[in-house]
PDB file of C-alpha atoms in Angstrom:
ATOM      1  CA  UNK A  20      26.150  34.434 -27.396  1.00 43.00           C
ATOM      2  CA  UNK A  21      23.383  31.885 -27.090  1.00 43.00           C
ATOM      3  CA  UNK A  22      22.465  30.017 -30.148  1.00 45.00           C
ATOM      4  CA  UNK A  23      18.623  31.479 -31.521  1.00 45.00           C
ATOM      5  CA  UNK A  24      15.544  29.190 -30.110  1.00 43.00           C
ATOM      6  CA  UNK A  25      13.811  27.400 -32.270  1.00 40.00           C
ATOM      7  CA  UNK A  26      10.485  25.770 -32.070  1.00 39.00           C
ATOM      8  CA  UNK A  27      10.017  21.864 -32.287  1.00 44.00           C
ATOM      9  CA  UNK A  28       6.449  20.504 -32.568  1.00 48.00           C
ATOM     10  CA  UNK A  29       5.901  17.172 -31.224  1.00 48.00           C
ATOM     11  CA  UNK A  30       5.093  14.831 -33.273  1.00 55.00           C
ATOM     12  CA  UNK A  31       1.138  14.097 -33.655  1.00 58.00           C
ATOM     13  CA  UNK A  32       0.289  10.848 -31.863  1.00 63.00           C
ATOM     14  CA  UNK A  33       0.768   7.513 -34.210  1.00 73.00           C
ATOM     15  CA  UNK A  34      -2.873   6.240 -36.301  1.00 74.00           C
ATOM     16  CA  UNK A  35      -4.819   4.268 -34.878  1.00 75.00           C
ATOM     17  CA  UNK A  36      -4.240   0.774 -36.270  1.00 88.00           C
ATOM     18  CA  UNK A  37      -5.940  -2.445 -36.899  1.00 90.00           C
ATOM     19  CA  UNK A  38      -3.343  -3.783 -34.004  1.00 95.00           C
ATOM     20  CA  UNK A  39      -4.310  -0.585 -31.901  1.00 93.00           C
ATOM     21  CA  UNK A  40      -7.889  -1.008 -32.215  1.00 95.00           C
ATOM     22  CA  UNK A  41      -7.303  -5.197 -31.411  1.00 97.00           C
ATOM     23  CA  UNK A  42      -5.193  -4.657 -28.236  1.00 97.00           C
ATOM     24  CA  UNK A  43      -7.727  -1.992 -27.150  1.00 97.00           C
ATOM     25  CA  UNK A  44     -10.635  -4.404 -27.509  1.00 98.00           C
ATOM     26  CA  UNK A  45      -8.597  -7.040 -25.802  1.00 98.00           C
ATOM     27  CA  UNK A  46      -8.070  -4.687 -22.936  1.00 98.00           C
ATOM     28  CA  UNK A  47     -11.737  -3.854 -22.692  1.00 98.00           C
ATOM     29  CA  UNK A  48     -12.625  -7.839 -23.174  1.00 98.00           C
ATOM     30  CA  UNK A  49      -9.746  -8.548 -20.222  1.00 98.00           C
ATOM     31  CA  UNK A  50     -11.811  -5.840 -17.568  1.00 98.00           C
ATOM     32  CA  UNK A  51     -15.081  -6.961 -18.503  1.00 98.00           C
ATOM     33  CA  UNK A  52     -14.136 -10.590 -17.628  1.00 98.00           C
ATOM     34  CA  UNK A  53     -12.527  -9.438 -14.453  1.00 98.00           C
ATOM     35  CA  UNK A  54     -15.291  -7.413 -13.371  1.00 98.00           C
ATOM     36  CA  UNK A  55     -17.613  -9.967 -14.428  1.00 98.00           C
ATOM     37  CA  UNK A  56     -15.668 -12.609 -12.549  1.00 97.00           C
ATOM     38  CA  UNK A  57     -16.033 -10.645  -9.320  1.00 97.00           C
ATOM     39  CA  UNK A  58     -19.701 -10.070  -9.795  1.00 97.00           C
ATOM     40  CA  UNK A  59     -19.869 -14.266  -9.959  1.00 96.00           C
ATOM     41  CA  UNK A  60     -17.626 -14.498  -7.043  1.00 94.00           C
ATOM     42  CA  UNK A  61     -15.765 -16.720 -10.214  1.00 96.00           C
ATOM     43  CA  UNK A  62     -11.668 -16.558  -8.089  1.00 95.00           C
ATOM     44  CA  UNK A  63     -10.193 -18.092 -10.731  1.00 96.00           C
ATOM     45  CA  UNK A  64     -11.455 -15.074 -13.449  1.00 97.00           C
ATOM     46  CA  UNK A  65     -10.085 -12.896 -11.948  1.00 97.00           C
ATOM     47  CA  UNK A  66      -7.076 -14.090 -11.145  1.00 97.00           C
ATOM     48  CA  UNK A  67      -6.564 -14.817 -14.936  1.00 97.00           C
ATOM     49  CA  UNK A  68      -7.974 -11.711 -16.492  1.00 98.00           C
ATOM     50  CA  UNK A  69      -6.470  -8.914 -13.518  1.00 98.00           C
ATOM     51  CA  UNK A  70      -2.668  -9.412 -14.754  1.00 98.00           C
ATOM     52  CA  UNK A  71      -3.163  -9.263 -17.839  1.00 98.00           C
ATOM     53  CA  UNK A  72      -5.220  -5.554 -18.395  1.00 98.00           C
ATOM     54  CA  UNK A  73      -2.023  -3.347 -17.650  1.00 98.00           C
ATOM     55  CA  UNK A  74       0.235  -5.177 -20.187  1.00 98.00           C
ATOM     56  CA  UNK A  75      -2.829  -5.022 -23.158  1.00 98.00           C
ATOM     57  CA  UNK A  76      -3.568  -1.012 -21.955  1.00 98.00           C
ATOM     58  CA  UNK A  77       0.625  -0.267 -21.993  1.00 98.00           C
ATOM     59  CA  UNK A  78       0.731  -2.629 -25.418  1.00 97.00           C
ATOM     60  CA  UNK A  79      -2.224  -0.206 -27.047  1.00 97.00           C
ATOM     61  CA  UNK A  80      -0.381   2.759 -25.965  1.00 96.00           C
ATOM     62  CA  UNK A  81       2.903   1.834 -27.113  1.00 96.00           C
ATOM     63  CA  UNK A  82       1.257   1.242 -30.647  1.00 95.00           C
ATOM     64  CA  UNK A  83       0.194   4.855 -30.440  1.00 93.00           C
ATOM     65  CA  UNK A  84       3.323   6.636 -29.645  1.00 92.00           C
ATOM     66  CA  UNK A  85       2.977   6.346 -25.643  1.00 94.00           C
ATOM     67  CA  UNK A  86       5.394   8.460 -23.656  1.00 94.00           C
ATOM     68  CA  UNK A  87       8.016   6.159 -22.145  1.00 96.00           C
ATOM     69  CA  UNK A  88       7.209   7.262 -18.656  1.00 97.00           C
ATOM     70  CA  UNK A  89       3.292   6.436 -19.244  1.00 97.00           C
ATOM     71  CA  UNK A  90       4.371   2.686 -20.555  1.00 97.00           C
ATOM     72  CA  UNK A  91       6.303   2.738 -17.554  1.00 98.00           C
ATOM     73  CA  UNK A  92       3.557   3.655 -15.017  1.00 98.00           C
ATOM     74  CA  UNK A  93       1.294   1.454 -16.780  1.00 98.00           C
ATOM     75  CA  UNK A  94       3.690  -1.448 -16.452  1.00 97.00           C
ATOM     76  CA  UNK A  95       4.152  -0.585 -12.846  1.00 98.00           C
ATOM     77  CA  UNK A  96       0.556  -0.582 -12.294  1.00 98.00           C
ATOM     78  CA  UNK A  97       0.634  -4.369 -13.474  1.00 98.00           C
ATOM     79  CA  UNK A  98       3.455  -5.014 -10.870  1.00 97.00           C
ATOM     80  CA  UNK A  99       0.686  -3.718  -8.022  1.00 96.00           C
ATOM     81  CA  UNK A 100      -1.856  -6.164  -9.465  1.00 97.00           C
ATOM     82  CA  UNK A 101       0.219  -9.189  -9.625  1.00 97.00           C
ATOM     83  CA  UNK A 102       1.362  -8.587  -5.854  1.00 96.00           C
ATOM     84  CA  UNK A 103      -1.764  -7.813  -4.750  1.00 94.00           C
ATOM     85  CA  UNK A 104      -3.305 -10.905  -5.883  1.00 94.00           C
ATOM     86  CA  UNK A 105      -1.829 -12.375  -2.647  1.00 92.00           C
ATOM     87  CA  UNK A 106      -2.931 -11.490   0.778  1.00 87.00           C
ATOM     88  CA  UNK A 107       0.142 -12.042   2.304  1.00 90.00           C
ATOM     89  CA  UNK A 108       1.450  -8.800   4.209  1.00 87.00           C
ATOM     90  CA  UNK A 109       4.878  -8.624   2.405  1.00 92.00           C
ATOM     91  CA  UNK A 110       2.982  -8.894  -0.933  1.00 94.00           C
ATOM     92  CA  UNK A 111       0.617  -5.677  -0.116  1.00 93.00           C
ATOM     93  CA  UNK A 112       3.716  -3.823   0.887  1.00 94.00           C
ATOM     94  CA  UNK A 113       5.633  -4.523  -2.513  1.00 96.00           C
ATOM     95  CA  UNK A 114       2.428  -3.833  -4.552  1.00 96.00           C
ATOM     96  CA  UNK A 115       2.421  -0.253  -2.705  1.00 96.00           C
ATOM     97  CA  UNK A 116       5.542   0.258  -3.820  1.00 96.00           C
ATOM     98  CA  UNK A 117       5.157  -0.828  -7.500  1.00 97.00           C
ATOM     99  CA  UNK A 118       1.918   1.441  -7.719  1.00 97.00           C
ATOM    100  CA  UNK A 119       4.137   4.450  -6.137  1.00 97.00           C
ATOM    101  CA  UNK A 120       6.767   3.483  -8.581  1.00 98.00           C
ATOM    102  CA  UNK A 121       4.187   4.340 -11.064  1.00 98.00           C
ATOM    103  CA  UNK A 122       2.971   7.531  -9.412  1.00 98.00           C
ATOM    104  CA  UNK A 123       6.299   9.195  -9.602  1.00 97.00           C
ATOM    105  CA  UNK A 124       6.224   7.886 -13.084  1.00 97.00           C
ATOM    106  CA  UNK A 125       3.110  10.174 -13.748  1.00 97.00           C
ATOM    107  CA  UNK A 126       4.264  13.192 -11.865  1.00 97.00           C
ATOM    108  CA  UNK A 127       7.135  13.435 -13.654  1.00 96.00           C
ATOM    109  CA  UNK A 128       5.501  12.969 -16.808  1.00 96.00           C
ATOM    110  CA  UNK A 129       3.052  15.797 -15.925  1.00 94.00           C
ATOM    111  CA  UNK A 130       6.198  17.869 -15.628  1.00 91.00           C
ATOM    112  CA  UNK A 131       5.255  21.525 -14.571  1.00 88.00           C
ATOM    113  CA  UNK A 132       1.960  22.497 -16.324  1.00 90.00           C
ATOM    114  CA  UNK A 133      -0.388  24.661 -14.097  1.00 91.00           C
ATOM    115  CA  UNK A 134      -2.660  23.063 -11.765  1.00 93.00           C
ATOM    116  CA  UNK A 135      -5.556  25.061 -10.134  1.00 93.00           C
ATOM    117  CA  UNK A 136      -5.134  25.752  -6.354  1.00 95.00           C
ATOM    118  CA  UNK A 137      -8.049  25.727  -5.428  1.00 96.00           C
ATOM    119  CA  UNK A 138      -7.927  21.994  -6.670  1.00 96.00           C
ATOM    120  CA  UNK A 139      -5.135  21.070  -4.670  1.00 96.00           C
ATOM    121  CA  UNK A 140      -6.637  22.566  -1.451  1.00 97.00           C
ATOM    122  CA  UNK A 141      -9.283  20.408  -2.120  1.00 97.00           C
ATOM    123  CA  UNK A 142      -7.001  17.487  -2.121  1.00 97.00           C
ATOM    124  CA  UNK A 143      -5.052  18.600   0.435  1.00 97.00           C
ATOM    125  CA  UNK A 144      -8.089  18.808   2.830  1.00 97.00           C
ATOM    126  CA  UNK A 145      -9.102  15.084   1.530  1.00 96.00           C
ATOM    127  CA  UNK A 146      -6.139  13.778   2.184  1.00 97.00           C
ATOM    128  CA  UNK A 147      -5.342  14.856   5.671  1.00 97.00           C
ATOM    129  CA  UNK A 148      -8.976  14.084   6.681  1.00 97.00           C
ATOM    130  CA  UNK A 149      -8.423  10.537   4.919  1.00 96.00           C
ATOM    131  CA  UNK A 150      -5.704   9.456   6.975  1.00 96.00           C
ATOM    132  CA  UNK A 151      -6.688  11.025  10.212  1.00 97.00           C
ATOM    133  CA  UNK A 152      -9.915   8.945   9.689  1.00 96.00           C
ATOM    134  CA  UNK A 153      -7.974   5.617   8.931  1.00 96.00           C
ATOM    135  CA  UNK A 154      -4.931   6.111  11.419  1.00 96.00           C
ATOM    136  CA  UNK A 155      -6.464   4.616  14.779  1.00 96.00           C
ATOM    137  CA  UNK A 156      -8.085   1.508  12.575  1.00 96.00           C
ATOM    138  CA  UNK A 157      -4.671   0.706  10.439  1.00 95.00           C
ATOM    139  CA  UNK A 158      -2.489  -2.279  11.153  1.00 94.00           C
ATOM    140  CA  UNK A 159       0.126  -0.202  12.953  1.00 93.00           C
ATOM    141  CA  UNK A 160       2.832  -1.428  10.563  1.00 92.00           C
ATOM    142  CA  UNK A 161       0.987  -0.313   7.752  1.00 93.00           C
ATOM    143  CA  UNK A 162       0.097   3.321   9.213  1.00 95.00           C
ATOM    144  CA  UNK A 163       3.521   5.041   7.777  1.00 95.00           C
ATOM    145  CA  UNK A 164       3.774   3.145   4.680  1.00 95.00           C
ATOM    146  CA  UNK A 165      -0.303   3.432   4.010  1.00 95.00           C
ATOM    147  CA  UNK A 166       0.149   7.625   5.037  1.00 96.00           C
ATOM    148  CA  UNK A 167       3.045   8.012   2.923  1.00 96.00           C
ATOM    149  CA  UNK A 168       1.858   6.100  -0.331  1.00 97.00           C
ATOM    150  CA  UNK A 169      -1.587   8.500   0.142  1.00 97.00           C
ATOM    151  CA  UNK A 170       0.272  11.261   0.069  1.00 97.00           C
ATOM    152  CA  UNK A 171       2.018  10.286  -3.191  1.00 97.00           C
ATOM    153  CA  UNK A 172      -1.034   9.373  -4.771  1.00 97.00           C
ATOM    154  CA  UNK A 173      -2.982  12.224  -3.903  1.00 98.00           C
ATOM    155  CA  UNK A 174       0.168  14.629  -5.104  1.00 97.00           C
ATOM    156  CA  UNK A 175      -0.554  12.216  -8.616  1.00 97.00           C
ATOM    157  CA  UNK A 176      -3.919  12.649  -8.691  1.00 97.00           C
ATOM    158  CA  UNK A 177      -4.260  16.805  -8.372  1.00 97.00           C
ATOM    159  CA  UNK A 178      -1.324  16.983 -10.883  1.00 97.00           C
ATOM    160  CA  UNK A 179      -3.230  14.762 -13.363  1.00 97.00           C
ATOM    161  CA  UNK A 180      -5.127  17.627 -13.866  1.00 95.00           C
ATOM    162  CA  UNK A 181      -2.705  19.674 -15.239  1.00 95.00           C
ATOM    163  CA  UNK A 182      -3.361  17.025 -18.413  1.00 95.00           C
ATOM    164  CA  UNK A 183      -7.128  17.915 -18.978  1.00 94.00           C
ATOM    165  CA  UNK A 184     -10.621  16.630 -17.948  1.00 95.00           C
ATOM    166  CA  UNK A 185      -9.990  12.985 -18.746  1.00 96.00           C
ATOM    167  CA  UNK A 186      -6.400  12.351 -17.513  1.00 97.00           C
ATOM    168  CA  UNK A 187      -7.937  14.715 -14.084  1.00 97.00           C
ATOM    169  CA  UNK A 188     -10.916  12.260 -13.927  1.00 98.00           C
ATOM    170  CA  UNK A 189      -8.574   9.380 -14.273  1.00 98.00           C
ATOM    171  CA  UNK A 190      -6.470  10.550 -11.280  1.00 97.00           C
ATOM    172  CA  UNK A 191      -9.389  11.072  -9.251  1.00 98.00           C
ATOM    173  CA  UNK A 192     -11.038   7.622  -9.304  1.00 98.00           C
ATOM    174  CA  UNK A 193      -7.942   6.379  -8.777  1.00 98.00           C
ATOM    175  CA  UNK A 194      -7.538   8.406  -5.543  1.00 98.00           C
ATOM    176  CA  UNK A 195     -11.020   6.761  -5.228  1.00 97.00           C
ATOM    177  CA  UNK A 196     -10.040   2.900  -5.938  1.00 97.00           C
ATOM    178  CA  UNK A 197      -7.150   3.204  -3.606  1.00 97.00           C
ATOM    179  CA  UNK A 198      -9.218   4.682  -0.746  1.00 96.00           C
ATOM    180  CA  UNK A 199     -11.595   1.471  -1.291  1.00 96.00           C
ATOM    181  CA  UNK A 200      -8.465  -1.006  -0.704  1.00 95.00           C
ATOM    182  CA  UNK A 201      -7.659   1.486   2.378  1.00 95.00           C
ATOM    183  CA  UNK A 202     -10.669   1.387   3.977  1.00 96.00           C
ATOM    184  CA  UNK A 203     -10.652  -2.672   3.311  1.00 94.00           C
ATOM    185  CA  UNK A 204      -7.577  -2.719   5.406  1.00 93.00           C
ATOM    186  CA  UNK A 205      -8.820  -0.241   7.843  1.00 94.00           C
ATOM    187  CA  UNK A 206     -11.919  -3.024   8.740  1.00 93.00           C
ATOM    188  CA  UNK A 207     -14.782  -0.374   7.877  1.00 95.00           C
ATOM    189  CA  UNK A 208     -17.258  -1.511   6.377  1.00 94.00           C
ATOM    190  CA  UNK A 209     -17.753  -2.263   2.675  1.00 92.00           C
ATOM    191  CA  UNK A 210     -20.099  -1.787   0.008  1.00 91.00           C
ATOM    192  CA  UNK A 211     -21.547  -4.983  -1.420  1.00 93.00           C
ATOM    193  CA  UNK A 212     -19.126  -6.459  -3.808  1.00 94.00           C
ATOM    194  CA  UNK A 213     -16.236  -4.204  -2.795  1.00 96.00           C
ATOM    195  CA  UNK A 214     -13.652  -5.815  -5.119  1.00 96.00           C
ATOM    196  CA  UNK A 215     -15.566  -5.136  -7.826  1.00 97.00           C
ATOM    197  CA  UNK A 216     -15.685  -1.175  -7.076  1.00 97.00           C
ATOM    198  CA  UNK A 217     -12.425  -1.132  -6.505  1.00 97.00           C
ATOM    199  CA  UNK A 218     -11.157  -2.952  -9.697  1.00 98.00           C
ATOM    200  CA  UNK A 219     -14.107  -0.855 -11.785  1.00 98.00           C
ATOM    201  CA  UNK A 220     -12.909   2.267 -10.748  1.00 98.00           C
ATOM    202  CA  UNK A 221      -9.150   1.475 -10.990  1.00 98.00           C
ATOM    203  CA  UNK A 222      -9.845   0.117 -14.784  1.00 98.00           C
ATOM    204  CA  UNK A 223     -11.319   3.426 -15.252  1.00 98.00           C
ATOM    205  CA  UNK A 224      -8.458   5.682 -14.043  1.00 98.00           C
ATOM    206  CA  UNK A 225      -5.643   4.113 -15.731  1.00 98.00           C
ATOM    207  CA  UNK A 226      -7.496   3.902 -18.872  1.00 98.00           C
ATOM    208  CA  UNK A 227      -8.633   7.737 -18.380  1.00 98.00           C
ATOM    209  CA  UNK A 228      -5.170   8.511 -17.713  1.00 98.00           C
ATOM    210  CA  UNK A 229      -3.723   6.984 -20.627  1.00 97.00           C
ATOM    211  CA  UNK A 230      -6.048   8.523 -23.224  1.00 95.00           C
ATOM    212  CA  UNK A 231      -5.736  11.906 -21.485  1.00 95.00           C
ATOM    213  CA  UNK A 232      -2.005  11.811 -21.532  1.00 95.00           C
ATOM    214  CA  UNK A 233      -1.729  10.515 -25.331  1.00 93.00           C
ATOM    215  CA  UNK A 234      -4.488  13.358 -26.124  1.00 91.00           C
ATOM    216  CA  UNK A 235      -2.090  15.625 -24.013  1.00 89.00           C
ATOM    217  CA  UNK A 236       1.190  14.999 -24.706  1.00 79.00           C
ATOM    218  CA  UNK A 237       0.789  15.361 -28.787  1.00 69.00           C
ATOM    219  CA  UNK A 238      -0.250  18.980 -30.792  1.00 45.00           C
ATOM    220  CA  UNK A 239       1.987  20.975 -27.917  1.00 43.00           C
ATOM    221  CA  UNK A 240       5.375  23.019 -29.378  1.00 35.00           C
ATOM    222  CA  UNK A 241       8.578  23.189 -27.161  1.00 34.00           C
ATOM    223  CA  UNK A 242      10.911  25.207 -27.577  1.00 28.00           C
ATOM    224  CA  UNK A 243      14.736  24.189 -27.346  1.00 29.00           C
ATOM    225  CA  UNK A 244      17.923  26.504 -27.016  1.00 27.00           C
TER     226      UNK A 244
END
């Protein structure tokens, strides 16, 4: 005979704390310099303030009783920057792979909650029409690896949803950021400032992904046999 189930809350997420509230301002000072520096066309900025966003955003939500698989896609996601600081072709390829590190990092922290279909159709439909776009103007070493990291990161950004509005949001944009970088490779042409977008945009996400996944992953019971 099974033993009886018994409920477990989780426990609520950790105060914020004068340390919490000082990394989180550090993280917001760190992407406004960035984003600043890239407005100024200021290299050396950015290449300062870019590596060092992921580690103050992971720090914050460590201090507030982060999920170990969120520190880890944030930490990830700092991996991507650092390698694609470089424009060398082996460094893109690694900083893929870092940032799809971190994707199966946030699917598997998403677990099973319900997602809408319609949503994913939606995604689904993006996604194939995204690379069939892109395909014929890709470096044809990069097609495969470019088509199989969308795929990943679309498959991250529909299940974000499953976390609420803000982690969803965050998922989308960075669909959005990483679509910039694509179309960058692809040689079509770019907005004004295009580094700028994409770095605003990816700022965004993993920042709307962290709060919606601390928000998320605290206040839930599970249940354990």
């Amino acid at each position: 005979m099974s033993a009886p189930a018994t409920a477990r809350a989780v426990p609520p997420a950790a105060p914020a704390t004068p340390v919490s509230r000082a990394l989180l301002a550090a993280f917001g000072l760190a992407a406004a310099v960035d984003l600043a520096s890239l407005l100024a066309g200021a290299e050396l900025g950015h290449q300062i303030a870019k590596p060092l966003l992921m580690p103050l955003l992971a720090a914050y939500a460590a201090t507030r009783g982060a999920p170990k698989l969120l520190l880890a896609a944030l930490l990830l996601g700092w991996g991507g920057d650092v390698f694609l600081l470089s424009d060398a072709d082996w460094a893109f390829l690694v900083g893929m792979g870092s940032f799809a590190a971190g994707h199966i990092c946030y699917l598997v922290l998403f677990g099973r909650r319900r997602t809408s279909p319609a949503l994913g159709a939606l995604y689904a439909a993006a996604l194939a029409g995204t690379v069939a776009l892109l395909w014929p103007d890709l470096p044809a070493e990069l097609r495969i690896p470019v088509a199989g990291y969308s795929l990943l990161l679309t498959a991250m950004a529909y299940r974000a949803s499953s976390l609420g509005l803000l982690a969803g949001l965050g998922g989308a944009l960075f669909l959005l950021s990483d679509t910039l970088i694509a179309t960058g490779v692809a040689a079509w042409p770019q907005p004004p400032a295009p580094d700028f977008w994409i770095m605003l945009t990816y700022i965004a996400a993993q920042y709307l992904l962290t709060t919606g996944a601390l928000r998320a992953m605290y206040g839930e019971s599970r249940t354990t046999v």
